[in-house]
Coordinates of N, CA, C and O in Angstrom, one line a residue:
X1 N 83.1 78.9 61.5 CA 84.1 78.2 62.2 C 83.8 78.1 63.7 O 82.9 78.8 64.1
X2 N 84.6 77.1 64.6 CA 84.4 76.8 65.6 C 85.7 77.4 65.9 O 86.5 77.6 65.0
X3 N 86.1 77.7 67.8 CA 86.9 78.1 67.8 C 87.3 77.7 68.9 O 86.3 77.3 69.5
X4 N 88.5 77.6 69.8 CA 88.6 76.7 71.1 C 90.3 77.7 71.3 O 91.3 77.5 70.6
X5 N 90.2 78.7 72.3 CA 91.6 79.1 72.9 C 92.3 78.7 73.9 O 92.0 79.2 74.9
X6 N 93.3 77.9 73.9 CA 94.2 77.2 74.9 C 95.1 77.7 75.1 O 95.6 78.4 74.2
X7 N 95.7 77.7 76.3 CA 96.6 78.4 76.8 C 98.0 77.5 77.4 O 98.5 76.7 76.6
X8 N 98.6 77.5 78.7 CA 99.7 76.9 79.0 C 98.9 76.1 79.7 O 99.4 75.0 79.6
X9 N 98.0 76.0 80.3 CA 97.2 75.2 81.5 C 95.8 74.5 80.7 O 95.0 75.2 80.0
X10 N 95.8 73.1 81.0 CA 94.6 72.6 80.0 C 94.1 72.4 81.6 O 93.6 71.2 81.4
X11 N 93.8 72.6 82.6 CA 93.1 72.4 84.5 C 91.9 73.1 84.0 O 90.8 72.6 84.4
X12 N 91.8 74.3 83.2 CA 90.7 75.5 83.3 C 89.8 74.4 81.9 O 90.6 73.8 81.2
X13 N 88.6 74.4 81.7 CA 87.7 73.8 81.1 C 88.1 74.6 79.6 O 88.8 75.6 79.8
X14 N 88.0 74.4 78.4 CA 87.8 75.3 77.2 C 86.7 75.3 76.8 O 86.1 74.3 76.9
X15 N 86.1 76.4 76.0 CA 85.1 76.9 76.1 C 85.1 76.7 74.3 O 86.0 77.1 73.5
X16 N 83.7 76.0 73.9 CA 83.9 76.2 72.4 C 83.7 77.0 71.6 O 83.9 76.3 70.6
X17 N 83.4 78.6 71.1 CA 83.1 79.1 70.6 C 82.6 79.3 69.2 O 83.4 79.8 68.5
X18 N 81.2 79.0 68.6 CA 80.9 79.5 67.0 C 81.2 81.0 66.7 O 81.0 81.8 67.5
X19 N 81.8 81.3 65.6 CA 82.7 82.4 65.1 C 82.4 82.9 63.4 O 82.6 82.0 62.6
X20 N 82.2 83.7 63.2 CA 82.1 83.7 61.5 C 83.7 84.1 61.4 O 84.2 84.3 62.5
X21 N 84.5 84.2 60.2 CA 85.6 84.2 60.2 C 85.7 84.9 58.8 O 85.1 84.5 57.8
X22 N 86.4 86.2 58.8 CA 87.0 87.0 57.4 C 87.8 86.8 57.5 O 88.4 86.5 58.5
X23 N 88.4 86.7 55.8 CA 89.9 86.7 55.4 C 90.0 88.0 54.6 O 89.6 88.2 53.4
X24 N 90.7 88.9 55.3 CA 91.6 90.0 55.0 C 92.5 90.0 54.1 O 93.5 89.4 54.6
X25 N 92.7 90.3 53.0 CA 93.9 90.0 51.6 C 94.0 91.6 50.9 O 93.3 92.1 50.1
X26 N 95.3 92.2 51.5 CA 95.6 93.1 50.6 C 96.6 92.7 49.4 O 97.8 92.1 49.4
X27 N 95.8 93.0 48.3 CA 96.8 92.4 46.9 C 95.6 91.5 46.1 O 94.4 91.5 46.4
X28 N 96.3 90.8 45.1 CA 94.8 89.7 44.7 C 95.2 88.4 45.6 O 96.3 88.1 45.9
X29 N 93.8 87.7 46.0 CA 94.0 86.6 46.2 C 94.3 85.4 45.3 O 93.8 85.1 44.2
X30 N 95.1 84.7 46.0 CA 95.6 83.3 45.3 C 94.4 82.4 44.5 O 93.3 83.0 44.4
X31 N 94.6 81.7 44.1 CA 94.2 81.1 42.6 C 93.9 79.9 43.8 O 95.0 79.4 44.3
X32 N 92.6 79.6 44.4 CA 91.6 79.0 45.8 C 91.8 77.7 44.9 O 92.7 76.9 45.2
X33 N 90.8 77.4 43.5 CA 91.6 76.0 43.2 C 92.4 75.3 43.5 O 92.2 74.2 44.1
X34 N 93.6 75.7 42.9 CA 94.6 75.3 43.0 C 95.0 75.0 44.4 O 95.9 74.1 44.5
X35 N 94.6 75.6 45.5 CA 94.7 75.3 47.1 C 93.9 73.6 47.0 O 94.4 72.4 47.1
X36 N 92.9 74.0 46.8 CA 91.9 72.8 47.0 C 92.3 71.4 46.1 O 91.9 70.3 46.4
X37 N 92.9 71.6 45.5 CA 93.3 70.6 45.1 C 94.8 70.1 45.7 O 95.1 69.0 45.3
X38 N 95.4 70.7 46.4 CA 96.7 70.5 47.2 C 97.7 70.7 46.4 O 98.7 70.0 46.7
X39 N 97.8 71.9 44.8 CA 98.2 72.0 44.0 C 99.1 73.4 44.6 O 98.3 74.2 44.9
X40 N 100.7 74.0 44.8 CA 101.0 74.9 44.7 C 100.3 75.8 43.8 O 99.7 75.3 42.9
X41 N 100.5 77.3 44.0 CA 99.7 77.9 42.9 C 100.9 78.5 42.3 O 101.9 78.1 42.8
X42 N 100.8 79.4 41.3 CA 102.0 79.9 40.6 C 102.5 81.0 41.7 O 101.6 81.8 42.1
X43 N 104.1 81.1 42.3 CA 104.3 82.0 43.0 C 103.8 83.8 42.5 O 104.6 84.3 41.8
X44 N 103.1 84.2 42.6 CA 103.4 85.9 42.6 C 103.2 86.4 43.6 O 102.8 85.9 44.6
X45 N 103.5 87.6 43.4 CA 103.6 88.6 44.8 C 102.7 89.3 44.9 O 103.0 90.3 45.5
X46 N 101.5 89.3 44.5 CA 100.2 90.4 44.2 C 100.3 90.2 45.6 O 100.9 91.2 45.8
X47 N 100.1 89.6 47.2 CA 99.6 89.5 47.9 C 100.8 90.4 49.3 O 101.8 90.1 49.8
X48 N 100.1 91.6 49.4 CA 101.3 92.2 50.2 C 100.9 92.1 51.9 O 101.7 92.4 52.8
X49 N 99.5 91.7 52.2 CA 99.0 91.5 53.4 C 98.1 90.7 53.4 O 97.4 90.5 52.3
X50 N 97.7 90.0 54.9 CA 96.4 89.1 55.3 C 96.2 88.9 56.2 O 97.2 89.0 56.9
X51 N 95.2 88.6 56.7 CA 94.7 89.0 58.1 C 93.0 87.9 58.5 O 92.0 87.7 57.8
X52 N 93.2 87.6 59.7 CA 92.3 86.7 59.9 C 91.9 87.5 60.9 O 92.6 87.8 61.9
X53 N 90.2 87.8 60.6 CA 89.4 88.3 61.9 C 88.1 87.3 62.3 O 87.3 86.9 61.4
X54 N 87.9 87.0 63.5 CA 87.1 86.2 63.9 C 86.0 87.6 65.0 O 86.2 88.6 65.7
X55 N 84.9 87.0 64.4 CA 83.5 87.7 64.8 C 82.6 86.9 65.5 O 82.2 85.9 65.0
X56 N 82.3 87.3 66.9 CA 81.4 86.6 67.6 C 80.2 87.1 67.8 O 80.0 88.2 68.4
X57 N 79.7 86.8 67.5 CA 78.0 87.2 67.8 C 77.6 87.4 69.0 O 77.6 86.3 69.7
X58 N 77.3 88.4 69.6 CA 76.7 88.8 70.8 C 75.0 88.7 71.2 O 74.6 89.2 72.2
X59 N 74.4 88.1 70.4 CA 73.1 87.9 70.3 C 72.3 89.7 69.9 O 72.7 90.8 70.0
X60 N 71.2 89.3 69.4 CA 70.4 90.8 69.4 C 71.2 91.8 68.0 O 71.5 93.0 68.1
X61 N 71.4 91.1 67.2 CA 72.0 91.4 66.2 C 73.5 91.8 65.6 O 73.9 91.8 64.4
X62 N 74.3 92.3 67.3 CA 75.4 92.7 67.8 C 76.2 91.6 67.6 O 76.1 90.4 67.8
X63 N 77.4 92.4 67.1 CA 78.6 91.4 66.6 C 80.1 92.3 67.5 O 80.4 93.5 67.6
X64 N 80.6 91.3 68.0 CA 82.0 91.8 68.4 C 83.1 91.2 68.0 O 83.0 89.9 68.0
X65 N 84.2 91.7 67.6 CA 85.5 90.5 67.2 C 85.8 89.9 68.8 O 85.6 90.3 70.0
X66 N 86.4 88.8 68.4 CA 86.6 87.6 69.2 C 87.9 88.0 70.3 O 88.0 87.9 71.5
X67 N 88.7 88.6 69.3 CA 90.1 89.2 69.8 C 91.0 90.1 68.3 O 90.3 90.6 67.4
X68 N 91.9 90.3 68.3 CA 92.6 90.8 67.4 C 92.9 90.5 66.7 O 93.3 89.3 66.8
X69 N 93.1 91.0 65.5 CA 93.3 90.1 63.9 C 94.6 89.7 64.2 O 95.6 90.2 64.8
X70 N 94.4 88.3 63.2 CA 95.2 87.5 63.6 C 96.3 87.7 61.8 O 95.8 87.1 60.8
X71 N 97.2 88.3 61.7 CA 98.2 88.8 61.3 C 98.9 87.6 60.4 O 99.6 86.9 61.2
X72 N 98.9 87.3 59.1 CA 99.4 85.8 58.7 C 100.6 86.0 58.9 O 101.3 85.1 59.4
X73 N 101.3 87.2 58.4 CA 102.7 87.2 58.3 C 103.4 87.4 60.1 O 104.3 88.1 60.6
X74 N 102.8 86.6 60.6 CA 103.4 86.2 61.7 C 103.0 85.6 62.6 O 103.1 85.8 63.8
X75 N 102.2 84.5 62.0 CA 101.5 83.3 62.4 C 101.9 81.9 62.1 O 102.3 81.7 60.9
X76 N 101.8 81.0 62.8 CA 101.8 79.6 62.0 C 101.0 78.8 62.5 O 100.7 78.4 63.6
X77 N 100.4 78.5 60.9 CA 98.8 77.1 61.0 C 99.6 76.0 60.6 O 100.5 75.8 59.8
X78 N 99.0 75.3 61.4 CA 99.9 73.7 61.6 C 98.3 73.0 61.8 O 97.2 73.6 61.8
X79 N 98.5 71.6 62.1 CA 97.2 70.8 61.6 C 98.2 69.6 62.5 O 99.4 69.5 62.3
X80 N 97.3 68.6 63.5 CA 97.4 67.2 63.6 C 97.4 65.9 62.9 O 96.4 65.3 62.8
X81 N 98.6 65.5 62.3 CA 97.9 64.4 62.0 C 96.6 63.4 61.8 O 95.8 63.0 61.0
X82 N 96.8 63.4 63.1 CA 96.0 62.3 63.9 C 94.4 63.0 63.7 O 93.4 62.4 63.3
X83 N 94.6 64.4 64.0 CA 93.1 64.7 63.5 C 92.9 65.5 62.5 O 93.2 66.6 62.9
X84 N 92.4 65.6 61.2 CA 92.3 66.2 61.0 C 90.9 67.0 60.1 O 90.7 67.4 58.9
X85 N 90.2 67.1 61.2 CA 89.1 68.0 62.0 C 89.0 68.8 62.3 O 87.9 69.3 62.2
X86 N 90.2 69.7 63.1 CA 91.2 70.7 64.0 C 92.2 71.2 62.6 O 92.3 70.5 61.5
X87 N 92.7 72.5 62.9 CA 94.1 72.8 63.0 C 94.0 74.0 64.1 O 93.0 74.4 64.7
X88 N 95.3 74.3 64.0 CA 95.7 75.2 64.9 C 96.6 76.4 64.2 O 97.1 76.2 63.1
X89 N 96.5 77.7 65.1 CA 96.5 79.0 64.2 C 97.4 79.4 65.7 O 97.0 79.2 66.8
X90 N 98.9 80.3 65.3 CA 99.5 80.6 66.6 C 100.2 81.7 66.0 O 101.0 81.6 65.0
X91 N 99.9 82.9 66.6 CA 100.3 84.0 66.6 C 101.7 83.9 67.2 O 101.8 83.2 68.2
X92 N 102.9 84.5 66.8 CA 104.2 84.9 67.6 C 103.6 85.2 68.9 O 102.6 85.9 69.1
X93 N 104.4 84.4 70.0 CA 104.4 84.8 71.4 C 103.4 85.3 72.1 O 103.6 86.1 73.0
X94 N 102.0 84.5 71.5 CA 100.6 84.7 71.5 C 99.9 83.2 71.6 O 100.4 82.2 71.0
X95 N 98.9 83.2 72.4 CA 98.5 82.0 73.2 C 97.8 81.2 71.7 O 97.2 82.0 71.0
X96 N 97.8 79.9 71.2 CA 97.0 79.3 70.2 C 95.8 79.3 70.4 O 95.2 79.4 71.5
X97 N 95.4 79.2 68.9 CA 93.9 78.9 68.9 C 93.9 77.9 68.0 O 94.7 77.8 67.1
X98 N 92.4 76.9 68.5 CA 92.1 75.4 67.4 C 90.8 76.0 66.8 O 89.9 76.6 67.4
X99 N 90.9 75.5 65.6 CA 89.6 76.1 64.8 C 89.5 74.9 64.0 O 90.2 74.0 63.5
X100 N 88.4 75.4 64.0 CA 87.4 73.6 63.0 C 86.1 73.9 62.3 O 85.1 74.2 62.9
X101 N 86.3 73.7 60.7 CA 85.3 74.0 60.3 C 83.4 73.3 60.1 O 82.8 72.4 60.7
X102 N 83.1 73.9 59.4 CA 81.4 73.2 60.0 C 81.8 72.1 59.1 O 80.7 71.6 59.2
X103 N 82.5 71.2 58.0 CA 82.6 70.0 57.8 C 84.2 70.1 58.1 O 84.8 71.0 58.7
X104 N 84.7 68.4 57.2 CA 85.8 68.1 56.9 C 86.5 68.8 55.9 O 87.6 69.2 55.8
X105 N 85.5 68.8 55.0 CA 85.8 69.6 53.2 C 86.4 71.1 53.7 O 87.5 71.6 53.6
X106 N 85.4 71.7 54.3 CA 85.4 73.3 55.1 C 87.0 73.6 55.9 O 87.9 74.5 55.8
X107 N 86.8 72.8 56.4 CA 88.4 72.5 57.9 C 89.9 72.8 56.8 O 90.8 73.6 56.9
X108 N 89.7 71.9 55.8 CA 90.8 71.5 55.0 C 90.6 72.9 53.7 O 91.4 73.2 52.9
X109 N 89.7 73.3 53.9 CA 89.8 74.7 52.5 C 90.0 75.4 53.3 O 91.1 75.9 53.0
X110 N 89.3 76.0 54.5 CA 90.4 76.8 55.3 C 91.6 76.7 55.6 O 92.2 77.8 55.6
X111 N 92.4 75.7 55.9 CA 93.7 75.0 56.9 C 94.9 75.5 54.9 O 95.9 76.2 54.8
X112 N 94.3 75.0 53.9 CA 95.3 75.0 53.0 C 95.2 76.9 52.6 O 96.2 77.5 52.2
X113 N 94.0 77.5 52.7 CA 94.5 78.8 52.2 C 95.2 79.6 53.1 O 96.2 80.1 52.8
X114 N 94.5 79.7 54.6 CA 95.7 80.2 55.4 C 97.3 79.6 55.9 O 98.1 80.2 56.7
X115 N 97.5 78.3 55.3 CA 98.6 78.1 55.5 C 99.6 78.5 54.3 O 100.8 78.8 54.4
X116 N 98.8 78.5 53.4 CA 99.6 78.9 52.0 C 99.8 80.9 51.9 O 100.7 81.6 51.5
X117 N 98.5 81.1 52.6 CA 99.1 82.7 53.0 C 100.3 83.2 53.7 O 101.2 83.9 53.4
X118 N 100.0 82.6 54.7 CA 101.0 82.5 56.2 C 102.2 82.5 55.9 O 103.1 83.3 56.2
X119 N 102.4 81.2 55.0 CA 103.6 80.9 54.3 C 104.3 81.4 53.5 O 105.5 81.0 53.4
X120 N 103.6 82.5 52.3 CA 104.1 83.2 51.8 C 104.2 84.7 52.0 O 104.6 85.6 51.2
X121 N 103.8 84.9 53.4 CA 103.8 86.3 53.7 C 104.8 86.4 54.4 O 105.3 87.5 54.6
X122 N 105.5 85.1 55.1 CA 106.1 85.5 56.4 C 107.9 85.3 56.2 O 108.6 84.3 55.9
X123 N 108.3 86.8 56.6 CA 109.7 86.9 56.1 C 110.3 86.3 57.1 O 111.3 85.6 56.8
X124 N 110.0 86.4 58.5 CA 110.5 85.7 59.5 C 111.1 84.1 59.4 O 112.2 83.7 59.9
X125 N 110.4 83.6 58.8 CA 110.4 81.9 58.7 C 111.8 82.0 57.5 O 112.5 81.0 57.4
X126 N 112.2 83.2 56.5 CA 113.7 83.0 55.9 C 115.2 83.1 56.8 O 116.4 83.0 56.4
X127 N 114.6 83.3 57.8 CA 115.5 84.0 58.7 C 116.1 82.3 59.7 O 115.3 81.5 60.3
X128 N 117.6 82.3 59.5 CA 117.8 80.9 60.5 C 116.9 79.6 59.7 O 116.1 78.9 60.3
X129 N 117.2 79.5 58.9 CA 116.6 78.4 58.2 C 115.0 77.8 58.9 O 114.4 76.7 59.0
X130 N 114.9 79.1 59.2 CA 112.8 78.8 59.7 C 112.9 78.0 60.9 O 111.9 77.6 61.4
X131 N 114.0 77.6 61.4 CA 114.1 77.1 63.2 C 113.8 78.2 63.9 O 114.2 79.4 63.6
X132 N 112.9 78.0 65.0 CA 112.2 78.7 65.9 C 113.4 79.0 66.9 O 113.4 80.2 67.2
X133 N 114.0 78.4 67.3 CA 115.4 78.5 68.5 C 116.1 78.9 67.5 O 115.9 78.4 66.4
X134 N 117.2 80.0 67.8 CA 119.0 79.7 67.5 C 119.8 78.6 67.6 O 120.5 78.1 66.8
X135 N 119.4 78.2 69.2 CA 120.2 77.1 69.7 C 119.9 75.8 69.2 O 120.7 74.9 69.3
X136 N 118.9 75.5 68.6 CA 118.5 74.2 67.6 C 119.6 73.9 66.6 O 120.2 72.8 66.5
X137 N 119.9 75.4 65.8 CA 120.6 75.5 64.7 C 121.8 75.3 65.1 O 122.4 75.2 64.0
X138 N 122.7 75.3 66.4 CA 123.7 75.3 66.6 C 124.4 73.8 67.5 O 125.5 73.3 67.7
X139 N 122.9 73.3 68.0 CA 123.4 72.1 68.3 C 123.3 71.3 67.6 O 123.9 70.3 67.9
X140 N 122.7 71.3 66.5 CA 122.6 70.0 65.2 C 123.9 70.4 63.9 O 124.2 69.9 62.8
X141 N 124.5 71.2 64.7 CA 126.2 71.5 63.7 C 126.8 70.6 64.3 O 127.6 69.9 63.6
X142 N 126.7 70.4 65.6 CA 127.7 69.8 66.5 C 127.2 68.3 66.5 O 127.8 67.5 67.2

């Protein structure tokens, strides 16, 4: 994977980074077909954790993680429209990251298993009808 971290200020240049990328799954993993074909899979709960760690190569055979595993059950992968080449991976109250696979096919088998993880891991999103504000929820009563 490619990796690109943005922050509140797009003034500072971003920097592209190549990354190997583990996916962390305590429990069995989901039925990947059925991702790939944009097919829900049958809900079960085998999956009690997951976790995205990104590994950078330091040259000379040395590998360091990139930063800290990135936690599904309290993440949200979201994807552009307009491109989709990119998605984007945003930790709670943690700066985003754009990640892009070495094709199109690659981008989109990534983007559907971690979103389908994320989504089923994250208790938070039952909470306030998955509105990120309170106040969203209370001005659209009105």
């Amino acid at each position: 994977l490619q990796v690109v971290q943005y922050g509140d200020t797009w003034a500072k240049k971003t920097k592209v980074s190549s990354v190997h990328a583990l996916l962390l799954v305590l429990g069995q993993m989901p039925n990947i077909q059925a991702l790939e074909e944009n097919r829900q899979p049958t809900p079960d709960k085998t999956v009690k954790g997951a976790a995205l760690v990104l590994i950078r190569d330091k040259g000379a055979g040395r590998f360091a993680p990139l930063r800290d595993p990135f936690f599904l059950d309290k993440c949200v992968v979201s994807t552009d429209l307009d491109s989709e080449e990119t998605f984007e991976i945003t930790e709670i109250q943690k700066d985003p990251y754009l990640l892009k696979g070495e094709d199109p096919t690659d981008t989109s088998r990534w983007l559907a298993l971690l979103r389908s993880l994320s989504r089923s891991l994250g208790n938070w999103r039952k909470r306030r009808n998955a509105l990120a504000n309170i106040m969203i929820h209370m001005v659209s009563r009105t």
